[in-house]
Short mmCIF file of C-alpha atoms and ligand atoms in Angstrom, two decimals:
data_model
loop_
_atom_site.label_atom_id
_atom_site.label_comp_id
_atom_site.label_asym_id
_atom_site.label_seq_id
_atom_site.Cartn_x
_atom_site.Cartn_y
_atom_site.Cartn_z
CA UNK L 200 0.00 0.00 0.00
CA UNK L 201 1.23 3.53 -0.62
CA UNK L 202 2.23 5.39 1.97
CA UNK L 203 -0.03 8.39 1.22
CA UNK L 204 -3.00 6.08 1.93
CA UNK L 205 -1.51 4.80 5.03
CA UNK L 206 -0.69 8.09 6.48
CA UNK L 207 -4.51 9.33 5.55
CA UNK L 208 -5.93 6.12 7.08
CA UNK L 209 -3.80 6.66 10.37
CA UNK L 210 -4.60 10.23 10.16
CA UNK L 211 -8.54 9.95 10.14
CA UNK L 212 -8.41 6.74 12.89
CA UNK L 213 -6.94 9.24 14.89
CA UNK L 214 -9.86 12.44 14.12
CA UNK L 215 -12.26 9.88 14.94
CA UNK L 216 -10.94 8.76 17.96
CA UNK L 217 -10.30 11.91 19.26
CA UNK L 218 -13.99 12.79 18.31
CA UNK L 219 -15.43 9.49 20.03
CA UNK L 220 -13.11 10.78 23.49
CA UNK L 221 -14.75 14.20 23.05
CA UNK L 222 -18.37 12.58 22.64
CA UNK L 223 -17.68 10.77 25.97
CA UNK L 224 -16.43 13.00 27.95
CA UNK L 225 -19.56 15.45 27.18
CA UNK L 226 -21.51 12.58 27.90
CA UNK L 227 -20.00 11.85 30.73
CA UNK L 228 -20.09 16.07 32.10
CA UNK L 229 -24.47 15.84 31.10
CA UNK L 230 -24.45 12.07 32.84
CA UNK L 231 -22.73 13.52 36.08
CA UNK L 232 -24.18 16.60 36.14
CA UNK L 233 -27.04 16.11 38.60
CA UNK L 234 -26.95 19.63 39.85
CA UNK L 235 -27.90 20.22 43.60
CA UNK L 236 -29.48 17.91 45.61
CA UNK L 237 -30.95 18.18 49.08
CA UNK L 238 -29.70 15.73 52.02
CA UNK L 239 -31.79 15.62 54.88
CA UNK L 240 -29.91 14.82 58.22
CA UNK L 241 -31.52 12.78 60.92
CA UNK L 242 -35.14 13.88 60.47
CA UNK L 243 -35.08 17.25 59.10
CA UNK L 244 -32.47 18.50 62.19
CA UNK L 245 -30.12 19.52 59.65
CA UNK L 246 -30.29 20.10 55.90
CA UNK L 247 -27.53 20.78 53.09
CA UNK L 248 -27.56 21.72 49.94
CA UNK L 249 -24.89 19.78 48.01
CA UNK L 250 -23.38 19.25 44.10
CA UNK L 251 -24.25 15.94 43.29
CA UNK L 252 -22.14 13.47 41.53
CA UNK L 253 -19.28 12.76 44.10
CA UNK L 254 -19.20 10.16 46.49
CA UNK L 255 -21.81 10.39 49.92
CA UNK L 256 -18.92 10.60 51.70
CA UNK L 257 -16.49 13.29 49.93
CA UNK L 258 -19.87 15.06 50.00
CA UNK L 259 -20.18 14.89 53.59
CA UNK L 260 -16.63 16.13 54.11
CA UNK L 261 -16.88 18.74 52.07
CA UNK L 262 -19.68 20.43 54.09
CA UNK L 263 -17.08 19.25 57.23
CA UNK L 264 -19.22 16.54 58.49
CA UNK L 265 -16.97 13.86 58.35
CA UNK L 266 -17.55 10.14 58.63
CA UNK L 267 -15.27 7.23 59.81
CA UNK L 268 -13.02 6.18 56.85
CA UNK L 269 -10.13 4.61 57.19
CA UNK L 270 -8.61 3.09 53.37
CA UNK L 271 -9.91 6.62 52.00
CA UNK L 272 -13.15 5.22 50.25
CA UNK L 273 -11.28 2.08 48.59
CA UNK L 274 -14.23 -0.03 50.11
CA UNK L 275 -11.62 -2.15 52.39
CA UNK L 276 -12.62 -0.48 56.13
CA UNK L 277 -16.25 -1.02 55.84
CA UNK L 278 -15.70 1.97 58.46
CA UNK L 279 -18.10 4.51 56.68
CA UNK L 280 -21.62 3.41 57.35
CA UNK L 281 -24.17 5.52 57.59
CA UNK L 282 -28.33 4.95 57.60
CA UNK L 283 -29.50 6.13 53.89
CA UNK L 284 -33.59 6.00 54.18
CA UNK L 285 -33.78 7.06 50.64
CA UNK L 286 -32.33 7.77 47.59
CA UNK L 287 -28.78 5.29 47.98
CA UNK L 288 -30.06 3.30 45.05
CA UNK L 289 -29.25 -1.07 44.90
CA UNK L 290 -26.12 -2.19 46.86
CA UNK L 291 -22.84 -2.16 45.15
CA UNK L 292 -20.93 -5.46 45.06
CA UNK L 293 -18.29 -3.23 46.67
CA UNK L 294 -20.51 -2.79 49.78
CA UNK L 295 -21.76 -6.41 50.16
CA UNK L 296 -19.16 -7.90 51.93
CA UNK L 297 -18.89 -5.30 54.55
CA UNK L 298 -23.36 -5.18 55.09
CA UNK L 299 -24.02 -7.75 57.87
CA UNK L 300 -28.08 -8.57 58.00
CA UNK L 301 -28.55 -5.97 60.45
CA UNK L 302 -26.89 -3.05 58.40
CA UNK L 303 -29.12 -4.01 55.83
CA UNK L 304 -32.53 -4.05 58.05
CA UNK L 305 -31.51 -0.61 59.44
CA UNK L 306 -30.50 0.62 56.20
CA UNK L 307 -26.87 1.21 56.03
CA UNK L 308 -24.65 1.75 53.91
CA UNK L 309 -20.91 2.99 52.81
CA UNK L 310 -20.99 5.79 52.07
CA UNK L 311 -17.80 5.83 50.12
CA UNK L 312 -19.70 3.55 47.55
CA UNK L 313 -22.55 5.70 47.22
CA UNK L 314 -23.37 8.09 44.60
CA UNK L 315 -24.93 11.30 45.50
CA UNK L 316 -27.50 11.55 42.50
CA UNK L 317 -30.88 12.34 43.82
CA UNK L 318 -32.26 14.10 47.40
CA UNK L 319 -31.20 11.63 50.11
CA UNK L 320 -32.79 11.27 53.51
CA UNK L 321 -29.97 10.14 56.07
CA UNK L 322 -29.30 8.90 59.41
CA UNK L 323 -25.89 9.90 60.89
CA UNK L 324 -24.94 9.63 64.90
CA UNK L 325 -25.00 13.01 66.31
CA UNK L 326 -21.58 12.26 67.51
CA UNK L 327 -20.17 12.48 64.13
CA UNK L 328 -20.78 16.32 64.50
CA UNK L 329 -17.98 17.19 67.11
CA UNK L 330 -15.54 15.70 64.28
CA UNK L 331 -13.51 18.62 63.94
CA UNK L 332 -10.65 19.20 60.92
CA UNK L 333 -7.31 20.78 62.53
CA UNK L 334 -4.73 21.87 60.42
CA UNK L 335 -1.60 21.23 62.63
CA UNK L 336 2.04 21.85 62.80
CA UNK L 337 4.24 19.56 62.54
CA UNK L 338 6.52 19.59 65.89
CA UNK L 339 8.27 17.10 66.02
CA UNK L 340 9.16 13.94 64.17
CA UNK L 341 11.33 11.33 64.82
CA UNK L 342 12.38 7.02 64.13
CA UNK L 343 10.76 5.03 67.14
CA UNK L 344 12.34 2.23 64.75
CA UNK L 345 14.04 1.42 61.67
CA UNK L 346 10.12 1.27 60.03
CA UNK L 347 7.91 3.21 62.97
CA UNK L 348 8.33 7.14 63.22
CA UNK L 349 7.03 9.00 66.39
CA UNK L 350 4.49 12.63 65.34
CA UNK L 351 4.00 14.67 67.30
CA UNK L 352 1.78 17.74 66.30
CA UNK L 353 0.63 21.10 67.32
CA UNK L 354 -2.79 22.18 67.11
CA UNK L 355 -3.97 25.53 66.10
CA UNK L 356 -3.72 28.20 68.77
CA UNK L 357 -7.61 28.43 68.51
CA UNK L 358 -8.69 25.43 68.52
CA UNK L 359 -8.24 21.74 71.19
CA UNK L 360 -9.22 18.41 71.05
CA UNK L 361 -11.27 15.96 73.52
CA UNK L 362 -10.97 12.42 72.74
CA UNK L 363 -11.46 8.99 74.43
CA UNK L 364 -8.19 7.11 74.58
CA UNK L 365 -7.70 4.58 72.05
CA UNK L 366 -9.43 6.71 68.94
CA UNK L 367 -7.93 7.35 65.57
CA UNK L 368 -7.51 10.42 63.62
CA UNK L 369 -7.99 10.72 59.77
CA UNK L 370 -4.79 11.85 58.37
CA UNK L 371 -4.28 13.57 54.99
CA UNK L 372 -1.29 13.09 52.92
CA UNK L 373 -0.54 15.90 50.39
CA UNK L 374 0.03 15.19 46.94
CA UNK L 375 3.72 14.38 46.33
CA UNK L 376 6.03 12.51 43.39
CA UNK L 377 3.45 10.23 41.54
CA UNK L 378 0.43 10.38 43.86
CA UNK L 379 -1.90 13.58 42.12
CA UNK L 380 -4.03 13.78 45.19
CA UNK L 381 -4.56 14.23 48.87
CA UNK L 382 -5.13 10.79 50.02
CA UNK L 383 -6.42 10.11 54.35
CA UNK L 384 -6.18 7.24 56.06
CA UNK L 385 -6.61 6.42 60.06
CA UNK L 386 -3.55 6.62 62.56
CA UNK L 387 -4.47 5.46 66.50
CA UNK L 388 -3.30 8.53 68.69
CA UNK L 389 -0.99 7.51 71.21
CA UNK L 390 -0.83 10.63 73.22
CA UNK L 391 -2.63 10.95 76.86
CA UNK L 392 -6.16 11.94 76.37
CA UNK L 393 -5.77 14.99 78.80
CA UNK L 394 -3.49 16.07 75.98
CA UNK L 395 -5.85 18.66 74.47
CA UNK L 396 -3.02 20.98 72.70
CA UNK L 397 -1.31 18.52 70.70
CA UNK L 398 -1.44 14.65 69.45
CA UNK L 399 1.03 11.87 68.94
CA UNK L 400 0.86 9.47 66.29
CA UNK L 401 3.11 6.36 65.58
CA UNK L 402 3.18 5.68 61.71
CA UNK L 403 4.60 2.45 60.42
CA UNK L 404 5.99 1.99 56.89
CA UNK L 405 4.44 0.02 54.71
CA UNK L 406 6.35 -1.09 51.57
CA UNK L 407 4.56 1.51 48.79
CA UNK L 408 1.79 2.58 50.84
CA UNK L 409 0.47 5.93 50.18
CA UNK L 410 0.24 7.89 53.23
CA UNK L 411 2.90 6.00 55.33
CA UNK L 412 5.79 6.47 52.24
CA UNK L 413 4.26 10.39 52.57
CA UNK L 414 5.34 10.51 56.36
CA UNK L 415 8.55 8.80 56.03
CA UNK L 416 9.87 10.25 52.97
CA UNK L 417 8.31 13.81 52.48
CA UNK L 418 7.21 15.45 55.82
CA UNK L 419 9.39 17.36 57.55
CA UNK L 420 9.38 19.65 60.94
CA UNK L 421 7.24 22.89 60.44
CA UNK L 422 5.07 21.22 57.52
CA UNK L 423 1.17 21.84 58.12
CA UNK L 424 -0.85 18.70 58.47
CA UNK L 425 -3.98 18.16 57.79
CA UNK L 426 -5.96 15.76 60.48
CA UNK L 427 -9.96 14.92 61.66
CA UNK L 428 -11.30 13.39 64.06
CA UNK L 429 -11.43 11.75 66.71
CA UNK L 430 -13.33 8.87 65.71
CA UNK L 431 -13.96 4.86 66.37
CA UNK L 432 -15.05 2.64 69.20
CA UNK L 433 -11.99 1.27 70.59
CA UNK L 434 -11.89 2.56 73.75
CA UNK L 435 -11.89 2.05 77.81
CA UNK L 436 -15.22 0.25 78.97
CA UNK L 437 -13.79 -0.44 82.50
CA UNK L 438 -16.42 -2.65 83.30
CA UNK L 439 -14.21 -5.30 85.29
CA UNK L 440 -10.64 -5.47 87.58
CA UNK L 441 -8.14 -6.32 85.57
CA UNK L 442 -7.49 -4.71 81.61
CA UNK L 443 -5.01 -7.72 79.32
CA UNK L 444 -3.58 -5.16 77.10
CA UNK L 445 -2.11 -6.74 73.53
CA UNK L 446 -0.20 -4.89 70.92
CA UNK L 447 2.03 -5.61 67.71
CA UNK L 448 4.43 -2.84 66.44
CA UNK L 449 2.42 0.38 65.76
CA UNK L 450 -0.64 -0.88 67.16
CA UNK L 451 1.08 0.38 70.62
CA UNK L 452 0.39 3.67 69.76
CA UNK L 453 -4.00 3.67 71.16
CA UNK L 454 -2.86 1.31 74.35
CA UNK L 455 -0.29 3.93 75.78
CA UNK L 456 -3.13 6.37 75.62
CA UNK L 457 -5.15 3.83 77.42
CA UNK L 458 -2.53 3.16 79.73
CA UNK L 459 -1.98 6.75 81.01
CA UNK L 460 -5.90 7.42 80.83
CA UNK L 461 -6.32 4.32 83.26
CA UNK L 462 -3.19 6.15 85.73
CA UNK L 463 -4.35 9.55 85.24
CA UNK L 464 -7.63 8.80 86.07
CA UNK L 465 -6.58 7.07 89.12
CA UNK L 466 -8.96 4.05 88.20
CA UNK L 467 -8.20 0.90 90.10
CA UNK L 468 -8.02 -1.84 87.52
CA UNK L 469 -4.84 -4.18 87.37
CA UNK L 470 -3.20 -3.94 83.85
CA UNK L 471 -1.15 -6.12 81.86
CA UNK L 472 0.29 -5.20 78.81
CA UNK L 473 1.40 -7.84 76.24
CA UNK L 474 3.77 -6.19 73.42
CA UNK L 475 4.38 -8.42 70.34
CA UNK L 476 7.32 -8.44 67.95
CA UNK L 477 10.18 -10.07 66.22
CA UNK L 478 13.55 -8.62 67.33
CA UNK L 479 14.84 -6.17 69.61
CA UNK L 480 15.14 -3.85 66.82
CA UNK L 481 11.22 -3.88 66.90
CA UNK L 482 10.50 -3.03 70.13
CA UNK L 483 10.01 0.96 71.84
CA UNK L 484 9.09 2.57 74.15
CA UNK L 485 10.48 0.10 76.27
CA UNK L 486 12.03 2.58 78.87
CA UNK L 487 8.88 4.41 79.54
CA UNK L 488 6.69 1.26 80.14
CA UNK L 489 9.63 0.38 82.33
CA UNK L 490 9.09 3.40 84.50
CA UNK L 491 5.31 3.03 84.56
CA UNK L 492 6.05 0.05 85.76
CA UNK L 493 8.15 0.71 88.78
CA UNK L 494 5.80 3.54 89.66
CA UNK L 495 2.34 1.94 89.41
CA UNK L 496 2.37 -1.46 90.79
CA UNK L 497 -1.05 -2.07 89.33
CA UNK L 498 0.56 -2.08 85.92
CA UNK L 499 2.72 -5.02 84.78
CA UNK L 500 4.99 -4.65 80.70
CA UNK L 501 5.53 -8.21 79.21
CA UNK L 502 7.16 -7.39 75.95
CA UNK L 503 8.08 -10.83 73.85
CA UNK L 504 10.42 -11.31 71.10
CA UNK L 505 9.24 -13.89 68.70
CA UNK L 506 12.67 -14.25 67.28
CA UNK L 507 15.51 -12.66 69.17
CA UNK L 508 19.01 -12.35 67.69
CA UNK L 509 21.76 -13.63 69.86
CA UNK L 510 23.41 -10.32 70.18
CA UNK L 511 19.65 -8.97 71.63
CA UNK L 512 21.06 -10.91 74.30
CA UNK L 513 17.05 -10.82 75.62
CA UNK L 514 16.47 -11.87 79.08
CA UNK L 515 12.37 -11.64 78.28
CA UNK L 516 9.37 -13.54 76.85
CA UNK L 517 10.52 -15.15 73.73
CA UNK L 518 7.82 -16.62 70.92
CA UNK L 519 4.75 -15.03 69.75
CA UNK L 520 2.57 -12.88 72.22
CA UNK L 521 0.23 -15.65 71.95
CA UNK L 522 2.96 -18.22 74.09
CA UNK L 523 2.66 -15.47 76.63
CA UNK L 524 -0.64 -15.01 76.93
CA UNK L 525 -1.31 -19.01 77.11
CA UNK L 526 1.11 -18.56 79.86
CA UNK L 527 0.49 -15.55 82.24
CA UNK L 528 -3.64 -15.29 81.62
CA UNK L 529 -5.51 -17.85 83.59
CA UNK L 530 -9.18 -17.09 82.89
CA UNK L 531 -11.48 -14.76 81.65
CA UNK L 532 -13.46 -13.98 84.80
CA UNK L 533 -13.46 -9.92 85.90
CA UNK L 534 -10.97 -8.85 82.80
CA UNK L 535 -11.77 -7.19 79.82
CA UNK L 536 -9.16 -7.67 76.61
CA UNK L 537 -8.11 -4.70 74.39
CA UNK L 538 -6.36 -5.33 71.51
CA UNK L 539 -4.53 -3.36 68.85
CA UNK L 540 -2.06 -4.81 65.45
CA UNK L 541 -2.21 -7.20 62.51
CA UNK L 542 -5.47 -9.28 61.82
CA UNK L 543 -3.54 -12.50 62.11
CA UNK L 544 -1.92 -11.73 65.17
CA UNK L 545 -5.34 -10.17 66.54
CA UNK L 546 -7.12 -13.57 65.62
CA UNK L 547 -5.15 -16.02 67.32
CA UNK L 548 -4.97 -13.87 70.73
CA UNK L 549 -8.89 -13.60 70.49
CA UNK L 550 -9.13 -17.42 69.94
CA UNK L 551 -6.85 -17.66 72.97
CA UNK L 552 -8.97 -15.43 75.06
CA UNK L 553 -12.20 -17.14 73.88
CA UNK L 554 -10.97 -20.21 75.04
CA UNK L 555 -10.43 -19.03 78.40
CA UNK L 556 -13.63 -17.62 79.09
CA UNK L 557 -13.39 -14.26 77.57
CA UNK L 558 -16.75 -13.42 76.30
CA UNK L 559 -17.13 -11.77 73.09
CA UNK L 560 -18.58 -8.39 75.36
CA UNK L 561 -15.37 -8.25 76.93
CA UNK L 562 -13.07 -8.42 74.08
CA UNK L 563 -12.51 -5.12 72.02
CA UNK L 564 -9.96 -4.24 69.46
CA UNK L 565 -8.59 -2.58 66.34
CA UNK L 566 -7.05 -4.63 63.17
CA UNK L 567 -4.83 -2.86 61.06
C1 FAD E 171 -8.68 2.24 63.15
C2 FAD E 171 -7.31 2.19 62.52
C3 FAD E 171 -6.23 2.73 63.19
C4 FAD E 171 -4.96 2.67 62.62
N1 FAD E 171 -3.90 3.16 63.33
C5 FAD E 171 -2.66 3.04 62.82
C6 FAD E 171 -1.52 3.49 63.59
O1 FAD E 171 -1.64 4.01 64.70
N2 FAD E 171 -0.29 3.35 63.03
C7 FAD E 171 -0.10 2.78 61.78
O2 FAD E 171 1.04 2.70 61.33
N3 FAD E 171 -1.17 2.36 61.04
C8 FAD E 171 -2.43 2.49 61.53
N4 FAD E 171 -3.50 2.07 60.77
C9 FAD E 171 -3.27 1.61 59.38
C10 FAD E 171 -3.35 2.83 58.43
O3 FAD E 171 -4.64 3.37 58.43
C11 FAD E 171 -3.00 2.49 56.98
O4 FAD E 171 -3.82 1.44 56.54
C12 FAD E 171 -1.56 2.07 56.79
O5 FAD E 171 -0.70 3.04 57.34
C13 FAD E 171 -1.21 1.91 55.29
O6 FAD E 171 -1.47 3.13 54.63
P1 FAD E 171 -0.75 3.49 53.25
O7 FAD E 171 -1.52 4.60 52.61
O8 FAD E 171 0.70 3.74 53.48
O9 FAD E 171 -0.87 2.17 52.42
P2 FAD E 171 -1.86 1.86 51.18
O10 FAD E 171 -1.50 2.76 50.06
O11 FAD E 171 -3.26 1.90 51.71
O12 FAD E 171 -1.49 0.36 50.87
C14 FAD E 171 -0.48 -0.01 49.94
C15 FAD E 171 -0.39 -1.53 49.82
O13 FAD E 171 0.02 -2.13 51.05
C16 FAD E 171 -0.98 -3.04 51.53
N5 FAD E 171 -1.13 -2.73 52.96
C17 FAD E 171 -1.86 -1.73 53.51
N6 FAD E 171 -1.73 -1.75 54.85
C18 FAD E 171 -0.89 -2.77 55.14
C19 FAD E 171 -0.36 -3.27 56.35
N7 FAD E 171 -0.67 -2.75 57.54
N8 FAD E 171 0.49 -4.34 56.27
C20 FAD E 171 0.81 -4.88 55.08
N9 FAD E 171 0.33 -4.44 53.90
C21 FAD E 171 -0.52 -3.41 53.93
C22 FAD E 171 -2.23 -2.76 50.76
O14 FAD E 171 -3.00 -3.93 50.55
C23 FAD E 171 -1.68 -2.19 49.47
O15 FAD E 171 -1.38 -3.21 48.56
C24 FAD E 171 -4.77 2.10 61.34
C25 FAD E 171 -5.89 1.56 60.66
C26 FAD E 171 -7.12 1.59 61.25
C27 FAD E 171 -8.28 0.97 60.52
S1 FES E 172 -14.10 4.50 53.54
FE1 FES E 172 -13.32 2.51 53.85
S2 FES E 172 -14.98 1.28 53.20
FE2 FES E 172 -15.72 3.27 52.87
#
């Protein structure tokens, strides 16, 4: 074929692909354009006028009420529900592994998955209203570990927070090398609860995670972070004499708030506080439980190495956290369980605790 023809045929499969993208992206600006939309809060107590066409939950956040999220609306937290009476439309596949039976009888939903397209009517706890945003200075920053880093940021002058210990905060990474967009996901604050100036969060690396390659690469002292919160359930119930306390690497960071809430308070319940990891090189804070140790008798450290080096030269637990807790936790009866760290780790201490009595009331964690 002459070249002439082949340079004309190229030429016009590339007009008419360029018209085709043009067609559907007008198509897709009329399709999404579903102008403003009402959203009726909790039986007509509050009402917003909102764009539609973004997700139920960017919407929310955008009008600063701000939901429980913690993959950033990647449907993998299931942490977003909220109670749509009407307009959510059919479940998305998305959603159905995170809907028990009873989410579905009292209408919930994620709201991550769902497409604001029509007036909704919606059911959110009022709770969900003292979610404030801070934009906070970074004060401090430092390497807990060779993969954990210790944050420690400043609030605005105007503005303080009051949270139970053991809840998160949403953090929001800013858009940096590759990644176009701001991107949140949930740290556990570690600081003391009667903190109200400042927070503490322990971030652990994860091999090309978003936000945690953010923190450990790009953020530096004096950098303005965004946070919200707080938010979640974990927290202290109380409701018997002695706390088991069980951690894995970052998942310290919401039991030391629990710990000094439980001193500070000057509550009488025994603790014991079972901290999970490989080597030496793994372990922190290790001083400071030390101390809390020495000066509250009611509290008790047992740190285990699951694979010390020689050179650790550990005098300690050794084996998984679960050896220890076989070991040191007789029963169930007047202790309550609160757990933080990796969903394997989490499941075989629960099945340990369940087999010694712990009822499924008295056990309460976080998985990340
Ligand atoms: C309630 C709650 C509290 C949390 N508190 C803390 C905390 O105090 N400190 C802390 O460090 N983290 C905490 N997390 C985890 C945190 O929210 C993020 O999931 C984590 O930091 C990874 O974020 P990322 O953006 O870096 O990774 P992403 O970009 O989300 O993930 C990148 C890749 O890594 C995988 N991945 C994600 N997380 C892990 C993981 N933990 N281990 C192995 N692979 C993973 C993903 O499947 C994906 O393939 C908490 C999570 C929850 C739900
Ligand atoms: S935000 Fe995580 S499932 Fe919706």
């Amino acid at each position: 074929m002459d070249l002439s023809v082949i340079l004309r045929t190229v030429g016009s499969l590339a007009l008419i692909s360029g018209a085709l993208s043009i067609i559907i992206s007008l198509s897709e600006m009329v399709l999404n354009n579903y102008g403003t939309v009402e959203l009726d809060i909790n039986n007509g107590d509050r009402k917003l006028s909102v764009k539609g066409g973004s997700s139920l939950l960017s919407t929310l956040a955008g009008e600063k009420v701000f939901i429980p999220s913690a993959c950033g609306g990647k449907a993998t937290c299931g942490l977003c529900k909220v109670g749509i009476l009407d307009g959510a439309g059919p479940i998305a596949l998305t959603e159905e592994p995170y809907l028990t039976q009873e989410d579905r009888a009292s209408n919930l939903r994620l709201s991550c998955q769902v497409k604001v397209k029509t007036n909704m009517r919606l059911l959110i706890p009022e709770d969900l209203f003292n979610i404030r945003e801070y934009l906070c200075e970074l004060e401090e920053i430092e390497d807990l570990t060779y993969d954990i880093k210790r944050l420690y940021l400043k609030l605005p002058q105007d503005q303080t927070i009051n949270f139970k210990a053991g809840q998160f905060m949403q953090f929001y990474s800013r858009p940096y090398g590759k990644i176009k967009e701001e991107v949140f996901r949930a740290y556990s604050i570690s600081s003391k609860s009667s903190q109200h100036d400042h927070v503490e969060l322990l971030i652990r690396l994860v091999p090309n995670g978003i936000v945690t390659t953010y923190v450990h690469t790009a953020l530096s002292v004096g950098d303005t972070v965004r946070l919200s919160g707080p938010y979640g359930d974990f927290y202290l119930r109380g409701d018997a004499e002695e706390l088991i306390m069980i951690a894995g690497g970052s998942g310290l960071a919401p039991i030391r708030s629990l710990v000094y809430e439980v001193i500070e308070k000057g509550l009488p319940h025994k603790m014991r506080f079972f901290f999970g990891a490989n080597k030496l090189r793994d372990l922190f804070y290790l001083e400071e439980f030390a101390r809390i140790e020495q000066e509250h008798p009611n509290f008790k450290f047992i740190p285990c190495l699951a694979f010390p080096e020689p050179e650790d030269n550990w005098q300690g637990e050794t084996g998984f956290v679960t050896v220890a807790l076989e070991k040191h936790v007789d029963s169930g009866e007047n202790r309550e369980a609160y757990l933080c760290g990796s969903p394997g780790m989490l499941d075989a201490c629960i099945k340990i605790l369940k087999d010694k009595g712990f009822p499924d009331s008295k056990i309460f964690f976080d998985k990340f």
